[in-house]
Coordinates of N, CA and C in Angstrom, one line a residue:
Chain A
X1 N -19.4 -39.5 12.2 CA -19.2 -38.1 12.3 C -18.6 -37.7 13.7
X2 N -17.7 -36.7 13.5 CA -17.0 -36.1 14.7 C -18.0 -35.4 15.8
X3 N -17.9 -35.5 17.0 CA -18.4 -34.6 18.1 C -17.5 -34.4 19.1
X4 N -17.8 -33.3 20.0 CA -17.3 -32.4 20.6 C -17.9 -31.9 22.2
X5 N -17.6 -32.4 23.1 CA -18.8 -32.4 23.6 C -17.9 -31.6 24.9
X6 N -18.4 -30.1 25.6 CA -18.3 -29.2 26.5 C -18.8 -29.5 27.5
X7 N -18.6 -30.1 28.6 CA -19.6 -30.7 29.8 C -20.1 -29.5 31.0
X8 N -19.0 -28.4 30.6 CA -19.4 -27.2 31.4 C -20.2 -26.1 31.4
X9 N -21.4 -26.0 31.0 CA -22.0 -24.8 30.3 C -21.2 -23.2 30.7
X10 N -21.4 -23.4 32.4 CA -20.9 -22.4 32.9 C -19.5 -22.7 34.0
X11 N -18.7 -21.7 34.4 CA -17.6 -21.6 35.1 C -17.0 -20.3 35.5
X12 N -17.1 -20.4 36.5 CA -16.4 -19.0 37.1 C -15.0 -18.9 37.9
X13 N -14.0 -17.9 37.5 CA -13.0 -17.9 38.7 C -12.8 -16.8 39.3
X14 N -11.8 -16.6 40.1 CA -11.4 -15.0 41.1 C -10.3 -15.0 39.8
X15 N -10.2 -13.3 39.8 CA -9.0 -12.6 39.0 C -7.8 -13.2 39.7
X16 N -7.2 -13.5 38.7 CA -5.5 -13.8 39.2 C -5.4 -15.3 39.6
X17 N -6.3 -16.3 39.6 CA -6.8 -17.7 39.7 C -6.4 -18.1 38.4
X18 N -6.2 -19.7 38.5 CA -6.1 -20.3 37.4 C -7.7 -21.1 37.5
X19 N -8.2 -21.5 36.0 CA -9.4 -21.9 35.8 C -8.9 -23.2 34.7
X20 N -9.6 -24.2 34.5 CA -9.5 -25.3 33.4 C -10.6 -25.5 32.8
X21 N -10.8 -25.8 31.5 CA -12.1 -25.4 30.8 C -11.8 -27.2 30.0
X22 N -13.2 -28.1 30.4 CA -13.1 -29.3 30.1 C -13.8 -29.5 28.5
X23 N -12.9 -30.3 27.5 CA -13.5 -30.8 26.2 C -13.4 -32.1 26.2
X24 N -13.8 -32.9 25.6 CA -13.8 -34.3 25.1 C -14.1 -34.2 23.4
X25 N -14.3 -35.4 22.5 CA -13.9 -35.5 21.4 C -14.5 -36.5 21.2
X26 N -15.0 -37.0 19.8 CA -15.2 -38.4 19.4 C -14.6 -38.4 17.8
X27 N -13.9 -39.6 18.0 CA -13.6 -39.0 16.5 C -12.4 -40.9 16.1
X28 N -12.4 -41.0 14.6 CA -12.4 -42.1 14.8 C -10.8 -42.4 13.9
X29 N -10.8 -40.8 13.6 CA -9.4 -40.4 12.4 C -8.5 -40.2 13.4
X30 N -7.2 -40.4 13.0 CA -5.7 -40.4 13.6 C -5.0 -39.0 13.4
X31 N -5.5 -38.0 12.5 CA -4.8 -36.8 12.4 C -6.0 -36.1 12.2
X32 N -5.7 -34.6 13.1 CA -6.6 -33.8 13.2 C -6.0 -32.7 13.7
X33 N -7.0 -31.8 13.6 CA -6.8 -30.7 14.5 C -7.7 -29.9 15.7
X34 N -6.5 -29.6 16.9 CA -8.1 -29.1 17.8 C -7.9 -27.8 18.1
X35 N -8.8 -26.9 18.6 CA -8.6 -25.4 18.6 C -9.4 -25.3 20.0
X36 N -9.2 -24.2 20.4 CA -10.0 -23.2 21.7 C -10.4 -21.7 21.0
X37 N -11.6 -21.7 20.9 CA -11.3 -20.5 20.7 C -12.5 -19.9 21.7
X38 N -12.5 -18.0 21.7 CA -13.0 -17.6 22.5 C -14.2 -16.3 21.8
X39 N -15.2 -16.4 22.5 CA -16.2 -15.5 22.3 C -16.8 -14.3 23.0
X40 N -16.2 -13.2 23.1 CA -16.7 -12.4 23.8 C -17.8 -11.5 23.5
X41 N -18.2 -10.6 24.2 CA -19.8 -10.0 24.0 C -19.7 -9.5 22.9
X42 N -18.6 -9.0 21.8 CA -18.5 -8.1 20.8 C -18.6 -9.6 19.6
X43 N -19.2 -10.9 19.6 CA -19.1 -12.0 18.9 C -18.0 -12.0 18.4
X44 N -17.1 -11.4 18.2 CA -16.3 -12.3 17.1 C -15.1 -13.6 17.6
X45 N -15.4 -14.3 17.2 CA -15.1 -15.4 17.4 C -13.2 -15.7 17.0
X46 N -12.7 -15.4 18.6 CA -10.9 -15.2 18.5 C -10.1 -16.7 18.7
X47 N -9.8 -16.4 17.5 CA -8.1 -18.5 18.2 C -7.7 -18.4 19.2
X48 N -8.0 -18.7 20.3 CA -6.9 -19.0 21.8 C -5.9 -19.7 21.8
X49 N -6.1 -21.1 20.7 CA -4.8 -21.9 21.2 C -5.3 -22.8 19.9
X50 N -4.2 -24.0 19.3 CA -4.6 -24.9 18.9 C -3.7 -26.1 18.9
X51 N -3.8 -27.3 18.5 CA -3.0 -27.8 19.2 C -3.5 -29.2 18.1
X52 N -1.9 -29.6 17.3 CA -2.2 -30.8 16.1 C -2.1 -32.2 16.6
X53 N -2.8 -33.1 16.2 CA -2.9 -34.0 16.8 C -1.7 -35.0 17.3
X54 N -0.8 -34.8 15.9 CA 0.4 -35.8 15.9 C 1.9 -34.9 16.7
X55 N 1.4 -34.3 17.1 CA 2.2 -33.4 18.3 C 2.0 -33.7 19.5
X56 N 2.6 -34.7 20.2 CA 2.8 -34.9 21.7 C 2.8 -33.9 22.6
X57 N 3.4 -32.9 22.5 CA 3.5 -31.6 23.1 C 2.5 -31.2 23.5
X58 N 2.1 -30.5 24.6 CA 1.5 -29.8 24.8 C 1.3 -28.1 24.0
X59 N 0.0 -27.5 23.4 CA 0.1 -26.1 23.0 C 0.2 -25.3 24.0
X60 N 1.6 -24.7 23.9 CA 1.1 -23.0 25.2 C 1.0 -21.7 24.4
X61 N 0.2 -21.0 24.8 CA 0.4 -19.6 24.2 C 0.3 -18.2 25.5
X62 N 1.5 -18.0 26.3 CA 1.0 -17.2 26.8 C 0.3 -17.6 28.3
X63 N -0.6 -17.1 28.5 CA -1.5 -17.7 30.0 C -2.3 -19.0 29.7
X64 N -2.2 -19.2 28.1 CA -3.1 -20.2 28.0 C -2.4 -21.5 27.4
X65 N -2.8 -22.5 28.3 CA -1.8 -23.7 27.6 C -3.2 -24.6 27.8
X66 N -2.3 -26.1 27.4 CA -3.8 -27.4 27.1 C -3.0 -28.5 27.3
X67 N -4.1 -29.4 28.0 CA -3.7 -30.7 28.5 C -4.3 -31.4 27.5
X68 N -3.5 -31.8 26.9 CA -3.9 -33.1 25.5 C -3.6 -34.4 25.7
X69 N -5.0 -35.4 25.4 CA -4.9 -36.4 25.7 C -5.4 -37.6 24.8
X70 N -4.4 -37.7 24.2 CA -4.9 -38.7 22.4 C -5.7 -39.3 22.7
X71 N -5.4 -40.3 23.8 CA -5.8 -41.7 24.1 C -7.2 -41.6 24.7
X72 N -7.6 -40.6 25.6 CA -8.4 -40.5 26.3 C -9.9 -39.6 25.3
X73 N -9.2 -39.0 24.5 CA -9.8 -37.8 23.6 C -10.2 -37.0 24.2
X74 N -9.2 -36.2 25.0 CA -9.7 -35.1 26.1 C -8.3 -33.9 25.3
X75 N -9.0 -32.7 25.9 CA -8.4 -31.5 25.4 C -8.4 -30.3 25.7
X76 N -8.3 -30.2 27.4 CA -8.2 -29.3 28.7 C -7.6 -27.8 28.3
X77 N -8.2 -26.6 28.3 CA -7.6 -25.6 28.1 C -7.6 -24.7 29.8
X78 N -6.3 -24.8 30.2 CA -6.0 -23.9 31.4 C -5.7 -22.4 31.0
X79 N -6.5 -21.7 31.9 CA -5.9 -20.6 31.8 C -5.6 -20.2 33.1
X80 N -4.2 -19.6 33.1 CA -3.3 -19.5 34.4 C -3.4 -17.6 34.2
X81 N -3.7 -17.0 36.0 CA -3.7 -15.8 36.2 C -4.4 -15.0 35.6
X82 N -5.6 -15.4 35.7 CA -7.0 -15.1 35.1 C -6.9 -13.4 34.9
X83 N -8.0 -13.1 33.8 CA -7.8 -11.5 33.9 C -8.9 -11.1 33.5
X84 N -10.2 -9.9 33.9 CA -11.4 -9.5 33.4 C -11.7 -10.0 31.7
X85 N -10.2 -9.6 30.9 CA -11.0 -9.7 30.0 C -10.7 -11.1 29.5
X86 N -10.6 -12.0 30.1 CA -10.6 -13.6 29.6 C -12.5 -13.5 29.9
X87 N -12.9 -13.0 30.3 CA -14.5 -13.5 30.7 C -15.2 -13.4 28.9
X88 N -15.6 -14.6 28.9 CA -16.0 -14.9 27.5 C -17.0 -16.6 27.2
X89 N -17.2 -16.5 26.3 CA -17.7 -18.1 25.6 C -16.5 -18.3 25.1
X90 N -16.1 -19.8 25.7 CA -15.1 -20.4 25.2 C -15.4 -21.4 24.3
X91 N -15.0 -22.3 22.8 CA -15.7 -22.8 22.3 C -14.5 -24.0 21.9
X92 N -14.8 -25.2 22.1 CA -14.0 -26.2 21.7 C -13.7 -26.8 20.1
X93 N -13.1 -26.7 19.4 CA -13.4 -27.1 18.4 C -12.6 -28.5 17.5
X94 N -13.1 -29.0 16.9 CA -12.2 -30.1 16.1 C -12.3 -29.7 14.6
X95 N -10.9 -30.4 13.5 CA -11.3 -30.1 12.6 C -10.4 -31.5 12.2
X96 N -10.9 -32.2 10.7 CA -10.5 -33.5 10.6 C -9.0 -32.8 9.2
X97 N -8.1 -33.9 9.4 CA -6.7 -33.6 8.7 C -6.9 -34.0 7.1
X98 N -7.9 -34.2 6.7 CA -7.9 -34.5 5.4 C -7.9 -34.0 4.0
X99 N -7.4 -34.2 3.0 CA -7.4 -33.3 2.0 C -8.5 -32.4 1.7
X100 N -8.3 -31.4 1.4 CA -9.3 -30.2 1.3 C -9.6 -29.9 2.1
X101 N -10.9 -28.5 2.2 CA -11.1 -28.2 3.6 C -11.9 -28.5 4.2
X102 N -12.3 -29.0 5.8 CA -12.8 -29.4 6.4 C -13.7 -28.3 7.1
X103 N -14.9 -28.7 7.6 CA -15.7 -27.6 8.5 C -15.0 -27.9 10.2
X104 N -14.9 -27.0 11.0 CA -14.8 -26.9 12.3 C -15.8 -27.5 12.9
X105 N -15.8 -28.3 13.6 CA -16.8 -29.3 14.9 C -16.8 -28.6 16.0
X106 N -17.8 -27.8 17.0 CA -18.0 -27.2 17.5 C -18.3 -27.6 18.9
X107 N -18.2 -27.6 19.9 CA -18.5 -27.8 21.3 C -19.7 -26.8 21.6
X108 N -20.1 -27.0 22.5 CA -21.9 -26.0 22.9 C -21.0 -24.7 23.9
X109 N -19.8 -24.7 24.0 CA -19.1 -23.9 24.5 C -19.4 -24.2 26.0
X110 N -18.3 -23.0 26.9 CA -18.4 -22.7 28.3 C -18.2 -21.2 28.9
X111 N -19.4 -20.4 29.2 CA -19.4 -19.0 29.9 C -18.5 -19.2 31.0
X112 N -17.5 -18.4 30.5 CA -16.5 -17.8 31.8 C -17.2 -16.4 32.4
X113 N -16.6 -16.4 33.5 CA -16.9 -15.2 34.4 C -15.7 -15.0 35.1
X114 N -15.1 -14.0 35.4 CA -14.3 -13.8 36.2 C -14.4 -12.9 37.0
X115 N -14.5 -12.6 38.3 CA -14.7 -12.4 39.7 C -13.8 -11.6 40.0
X116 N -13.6 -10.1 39.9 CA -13.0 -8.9 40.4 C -12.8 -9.4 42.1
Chain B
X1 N -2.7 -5.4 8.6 CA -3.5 -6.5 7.8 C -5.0 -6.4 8.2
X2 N -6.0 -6.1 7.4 CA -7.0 -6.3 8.1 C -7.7 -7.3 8.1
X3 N -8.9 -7.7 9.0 CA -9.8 -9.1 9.1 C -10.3 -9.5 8.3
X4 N -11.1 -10.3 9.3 CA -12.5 -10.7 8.2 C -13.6 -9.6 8.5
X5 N -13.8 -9.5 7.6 CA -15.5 -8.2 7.3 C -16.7 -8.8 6.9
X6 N -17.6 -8.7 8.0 CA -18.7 -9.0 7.6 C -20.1 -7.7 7.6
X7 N -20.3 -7.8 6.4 CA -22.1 -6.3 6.5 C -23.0 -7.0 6.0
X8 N -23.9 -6.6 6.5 CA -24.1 -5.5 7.6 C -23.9 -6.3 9.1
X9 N -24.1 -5.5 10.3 CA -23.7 -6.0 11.2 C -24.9 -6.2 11.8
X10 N -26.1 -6.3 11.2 CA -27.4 -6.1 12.0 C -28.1 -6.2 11.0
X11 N -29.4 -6.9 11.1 CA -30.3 -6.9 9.9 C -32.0 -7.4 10.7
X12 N -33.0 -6.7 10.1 CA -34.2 -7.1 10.3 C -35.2 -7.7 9.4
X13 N -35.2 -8.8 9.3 CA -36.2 -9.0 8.5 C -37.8 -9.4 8.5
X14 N -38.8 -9.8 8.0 CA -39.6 -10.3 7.7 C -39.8 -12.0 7.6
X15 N -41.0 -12.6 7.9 CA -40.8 -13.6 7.4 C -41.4 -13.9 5.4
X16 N -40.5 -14.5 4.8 CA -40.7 -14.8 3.7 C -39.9 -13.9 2.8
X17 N -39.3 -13.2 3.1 CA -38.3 -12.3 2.6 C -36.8 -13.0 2.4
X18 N -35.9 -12.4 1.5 CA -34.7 -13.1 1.3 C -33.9 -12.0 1.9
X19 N -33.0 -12.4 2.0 CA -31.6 -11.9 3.0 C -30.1 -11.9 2.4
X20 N -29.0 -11.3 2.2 CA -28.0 -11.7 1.1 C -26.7 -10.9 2.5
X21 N -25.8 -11.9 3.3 CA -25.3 -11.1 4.1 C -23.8 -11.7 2.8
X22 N -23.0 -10.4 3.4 CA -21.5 -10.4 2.9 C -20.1 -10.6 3.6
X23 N -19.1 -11.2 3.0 CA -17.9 -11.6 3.7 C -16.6 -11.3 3.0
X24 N -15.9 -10.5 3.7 CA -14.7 -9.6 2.4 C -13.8 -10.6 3.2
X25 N -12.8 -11.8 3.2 CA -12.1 -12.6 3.8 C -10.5 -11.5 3.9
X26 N -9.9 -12.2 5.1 CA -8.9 -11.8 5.2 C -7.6 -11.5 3.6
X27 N -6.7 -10.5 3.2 CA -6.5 -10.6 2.1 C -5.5 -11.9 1.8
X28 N -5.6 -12.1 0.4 CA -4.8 -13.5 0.3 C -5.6 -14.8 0.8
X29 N -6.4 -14.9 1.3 CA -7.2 -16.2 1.8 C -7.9 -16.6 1.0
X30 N -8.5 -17.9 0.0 CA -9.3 -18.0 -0.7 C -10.2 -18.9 -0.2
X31 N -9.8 -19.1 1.3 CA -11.5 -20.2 1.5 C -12.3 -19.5 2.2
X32 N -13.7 -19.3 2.2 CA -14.5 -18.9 3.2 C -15.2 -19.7 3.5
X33 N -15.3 -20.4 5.0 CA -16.5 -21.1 5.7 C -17.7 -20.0 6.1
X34 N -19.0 -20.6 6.1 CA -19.9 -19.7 6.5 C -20.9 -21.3 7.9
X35 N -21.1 -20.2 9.0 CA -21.6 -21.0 10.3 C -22.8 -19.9 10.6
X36 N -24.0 -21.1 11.1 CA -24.9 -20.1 11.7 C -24.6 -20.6 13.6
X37 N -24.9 -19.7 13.5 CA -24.9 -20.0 15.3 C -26.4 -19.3 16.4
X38 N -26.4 -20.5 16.8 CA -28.0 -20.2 17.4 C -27.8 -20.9 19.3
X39 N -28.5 -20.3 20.0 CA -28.9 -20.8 21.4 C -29.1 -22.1 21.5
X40 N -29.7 -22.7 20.7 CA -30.2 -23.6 20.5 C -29.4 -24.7 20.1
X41 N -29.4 -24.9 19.0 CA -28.2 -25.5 18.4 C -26.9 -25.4 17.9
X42 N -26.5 -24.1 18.8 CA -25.1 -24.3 19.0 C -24.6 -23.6 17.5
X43 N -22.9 -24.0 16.9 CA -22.5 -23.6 16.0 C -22.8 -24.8 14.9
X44 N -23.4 -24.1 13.5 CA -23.4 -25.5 12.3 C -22.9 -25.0 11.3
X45 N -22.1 -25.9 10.6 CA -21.7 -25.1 9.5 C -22.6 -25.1 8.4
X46 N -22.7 -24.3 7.3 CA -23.0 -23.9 6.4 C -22.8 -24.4 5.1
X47 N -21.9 -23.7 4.6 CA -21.1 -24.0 3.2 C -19.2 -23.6 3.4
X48 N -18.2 -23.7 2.5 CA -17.4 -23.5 2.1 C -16.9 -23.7 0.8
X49 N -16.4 -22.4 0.3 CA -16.0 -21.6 -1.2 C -14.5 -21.7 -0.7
X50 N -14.1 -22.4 -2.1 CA -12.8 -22.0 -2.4 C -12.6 -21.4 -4.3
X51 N -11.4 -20.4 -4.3 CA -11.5 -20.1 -5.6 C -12.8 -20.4 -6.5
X52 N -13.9 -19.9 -6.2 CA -15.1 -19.8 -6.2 C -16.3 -20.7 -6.7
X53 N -15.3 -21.7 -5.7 CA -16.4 -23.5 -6.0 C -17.1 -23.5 -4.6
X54 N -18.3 -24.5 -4.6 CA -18.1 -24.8 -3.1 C -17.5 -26.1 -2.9
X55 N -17.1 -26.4 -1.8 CA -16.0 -27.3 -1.5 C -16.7 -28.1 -0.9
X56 N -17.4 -27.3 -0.1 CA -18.2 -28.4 0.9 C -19.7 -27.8 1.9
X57 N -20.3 -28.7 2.0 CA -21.9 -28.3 2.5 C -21.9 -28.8 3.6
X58 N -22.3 -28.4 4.4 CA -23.7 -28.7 5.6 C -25.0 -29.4 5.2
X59 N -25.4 -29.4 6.6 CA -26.6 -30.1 6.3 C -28.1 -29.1 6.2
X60 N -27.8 -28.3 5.9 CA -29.2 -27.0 5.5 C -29.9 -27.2 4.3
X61 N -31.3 -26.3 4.4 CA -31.7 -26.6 3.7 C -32.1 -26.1 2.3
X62 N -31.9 -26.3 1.1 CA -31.9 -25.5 -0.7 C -31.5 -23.7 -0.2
X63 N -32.6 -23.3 0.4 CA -33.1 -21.8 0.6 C -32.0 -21.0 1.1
X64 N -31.0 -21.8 2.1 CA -29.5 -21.2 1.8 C -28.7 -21.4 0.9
X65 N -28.2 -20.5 0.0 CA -27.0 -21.0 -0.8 C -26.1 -19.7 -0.8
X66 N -25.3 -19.9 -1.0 CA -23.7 -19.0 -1.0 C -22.8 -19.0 -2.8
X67 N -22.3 -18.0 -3.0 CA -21.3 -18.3 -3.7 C -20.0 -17.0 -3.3
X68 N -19.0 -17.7 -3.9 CA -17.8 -16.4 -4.6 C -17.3 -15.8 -5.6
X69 N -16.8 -14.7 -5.5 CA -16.2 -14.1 -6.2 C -14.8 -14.5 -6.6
X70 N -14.2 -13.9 -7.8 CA -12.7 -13.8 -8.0 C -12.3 -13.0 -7.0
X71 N -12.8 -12.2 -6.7 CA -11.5 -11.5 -5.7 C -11.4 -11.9 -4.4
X72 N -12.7 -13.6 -4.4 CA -12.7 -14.1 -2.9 C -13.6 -13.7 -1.8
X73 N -14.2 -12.5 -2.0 CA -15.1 -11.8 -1.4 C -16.7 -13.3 -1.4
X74 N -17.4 -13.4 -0.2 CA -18.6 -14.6 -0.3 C -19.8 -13.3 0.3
X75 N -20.7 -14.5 -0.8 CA -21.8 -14.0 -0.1 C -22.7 -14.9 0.3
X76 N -23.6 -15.1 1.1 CA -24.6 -15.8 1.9 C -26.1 -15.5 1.1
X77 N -27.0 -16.7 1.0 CA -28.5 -15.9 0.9 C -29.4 -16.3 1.5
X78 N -30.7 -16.3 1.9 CA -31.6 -17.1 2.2 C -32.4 -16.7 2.0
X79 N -33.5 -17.5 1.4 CA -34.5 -17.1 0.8 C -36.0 -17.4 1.4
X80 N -36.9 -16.4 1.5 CA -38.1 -17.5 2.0 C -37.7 -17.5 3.2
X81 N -37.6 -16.5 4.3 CA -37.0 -16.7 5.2 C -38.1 -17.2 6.7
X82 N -37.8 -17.8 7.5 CA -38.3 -18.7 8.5 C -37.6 -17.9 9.9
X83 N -39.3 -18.1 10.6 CA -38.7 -17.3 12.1 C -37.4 -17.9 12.6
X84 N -37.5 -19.7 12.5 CA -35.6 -20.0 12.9 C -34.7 -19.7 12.6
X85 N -34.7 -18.8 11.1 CA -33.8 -18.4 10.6 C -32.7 -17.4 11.4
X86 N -33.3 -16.9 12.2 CA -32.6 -15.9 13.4 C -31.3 -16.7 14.0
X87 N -30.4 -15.8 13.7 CA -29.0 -16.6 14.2 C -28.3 -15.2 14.2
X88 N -27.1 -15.6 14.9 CA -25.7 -15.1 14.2 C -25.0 -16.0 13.1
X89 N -24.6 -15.2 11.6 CA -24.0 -15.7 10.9 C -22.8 -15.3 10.8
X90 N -21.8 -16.3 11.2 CA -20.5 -16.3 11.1 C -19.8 -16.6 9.6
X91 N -18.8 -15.5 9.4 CA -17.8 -15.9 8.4 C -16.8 -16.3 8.4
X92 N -16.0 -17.2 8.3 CA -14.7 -17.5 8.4 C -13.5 -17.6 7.2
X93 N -12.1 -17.2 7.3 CA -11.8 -17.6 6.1 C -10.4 -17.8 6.8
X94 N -9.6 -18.8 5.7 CA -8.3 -19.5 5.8 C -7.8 -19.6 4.3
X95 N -6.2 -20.1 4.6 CA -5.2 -19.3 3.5 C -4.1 -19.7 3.7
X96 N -3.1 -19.8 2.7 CA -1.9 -19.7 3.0 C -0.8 -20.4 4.0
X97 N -0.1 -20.4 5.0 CA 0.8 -21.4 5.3 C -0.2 -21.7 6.4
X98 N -1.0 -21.0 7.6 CA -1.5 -21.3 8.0 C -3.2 -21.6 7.9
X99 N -3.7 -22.7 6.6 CA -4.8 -23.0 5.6 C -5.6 -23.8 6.5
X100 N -5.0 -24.3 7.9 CA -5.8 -25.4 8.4 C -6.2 -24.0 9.9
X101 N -6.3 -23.1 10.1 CA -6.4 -21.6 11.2 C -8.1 -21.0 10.0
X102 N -9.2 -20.9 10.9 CA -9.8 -20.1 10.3 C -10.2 -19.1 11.4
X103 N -10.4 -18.0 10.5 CA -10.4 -16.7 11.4 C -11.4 -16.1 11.2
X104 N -12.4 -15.8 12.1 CA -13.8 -15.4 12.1 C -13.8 -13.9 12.0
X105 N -15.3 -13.3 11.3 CA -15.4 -12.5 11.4 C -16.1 -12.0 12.6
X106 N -16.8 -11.0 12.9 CA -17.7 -10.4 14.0 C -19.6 -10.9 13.7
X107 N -19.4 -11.1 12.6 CA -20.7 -11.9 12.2 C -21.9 -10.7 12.2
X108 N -22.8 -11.5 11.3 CA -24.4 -10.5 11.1 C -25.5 -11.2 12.0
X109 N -25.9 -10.1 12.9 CA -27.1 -11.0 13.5 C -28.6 -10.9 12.9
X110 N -29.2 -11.8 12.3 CA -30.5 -11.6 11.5 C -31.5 -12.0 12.3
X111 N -31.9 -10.8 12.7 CA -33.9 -10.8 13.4 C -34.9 -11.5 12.1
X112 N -35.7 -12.5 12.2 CA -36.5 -12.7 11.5 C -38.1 -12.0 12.2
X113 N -39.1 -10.9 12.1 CA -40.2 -11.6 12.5 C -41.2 -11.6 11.9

């Protein structure tokens, strides 16, 4: 089985700072998918970024891009020029590339704070 | 285009009481995942309905079950309800070109006491 593992519970930056939010992975399949997504006090649970496995590239969207690392099974989401309302639960996610649908693999997430 | 909808947005219940929360998916989408999420153990998935099968389960136990409708619309239930029962229950659904993207709803938070 897939896991997901968030090593940061918490993390804080100053406004206008860049911040990196740490994931790792276990996983034993060659095509996948990985997501960021974000949790603010209103729950609902928003896509930040996602990023397919068989894509070398890095995903950017915006202030938020990701250090992807096949080999390593790491899956860094920076966020550049931080802003109040990035302050949230950030949640890592995996999902396996296989026919039909798959459930999302979840990370324990990481509380951001950002620092006016 | 609107979201995912989930009602009620708040619920109190009892213990030993059943519970039936609802999920109108994004339009056009036919899968719904359903996730409870707790302090404790984090996010777990539930079930997933497609064109009104389930597709696939979690590891929970009988007293939850879920089905769908034709028009895609899910519902959640739980029966015999347990003080752990207390979560946020998330909805998710996906679709179309982008079918591997699920998009949550704001979720129902269920007080058991």
């Amino acid at each position: 089985a897939q896991t997901v593992t968030q090593s940061q519970p918490e993390m804080s930056v100053q406004e206008a700072e860049t911040v990196t939010l740490s994931c790792t992975y276990d996983t034993s399949e060659s095509d996948y998918y990985l997501f960021w997504y974000k949790q603010p006090p209103s729950r609902q649970m928003i896509l930040v970024i996602r990023q397919e496995a068989y894509k070398q590239q890095n995903a950017t969207e915006n202030r938020f891009s990701v250090n992807f690392q096949k080999a390593a099974k790491s899956f860094s989401l920076k966020i550049s020029d931080s802003q109040l309302g990035d302050a949230a639960m950030y949640f890592c996610a995996y999902r396996s590339h296989n026919s039909g649908n798959t459930p999302l693999v979840f990370g324990k997430g990481t509380r951001l704070s950002v620092i006016a | 285009k609107a979201g995912v909808t989930q009602t009620p947005r708040y619920l109190i219940k009892t213990r030993g009481q059943q519970v039936t929360l609802s999920c109108s998916p994004i339009s056009g989408h036919r899968s719904v995942s359903w996730y409870q999420q707790t302090p404790g153990q984090g996010l777990q998935f539930l079930f997933e309905y497609f064109s009104e099968t389930q597709r696939n389960k979690g590891n929970f136990p009988g007293r939850f079950s879920g089905r769908q409708f034709s028009n895609s619309r899910s519902e959640m239930n739980v029966s015999t309800l347990e003080l752990g029962d207390s979560a946020l229950y998330l909805c998710a659904s996906s679709g179309g070109q982008g079918a591997n993207i699920q998009y949550f709803g704001a979720g129902t938070r269920l007080s058991v006491l």
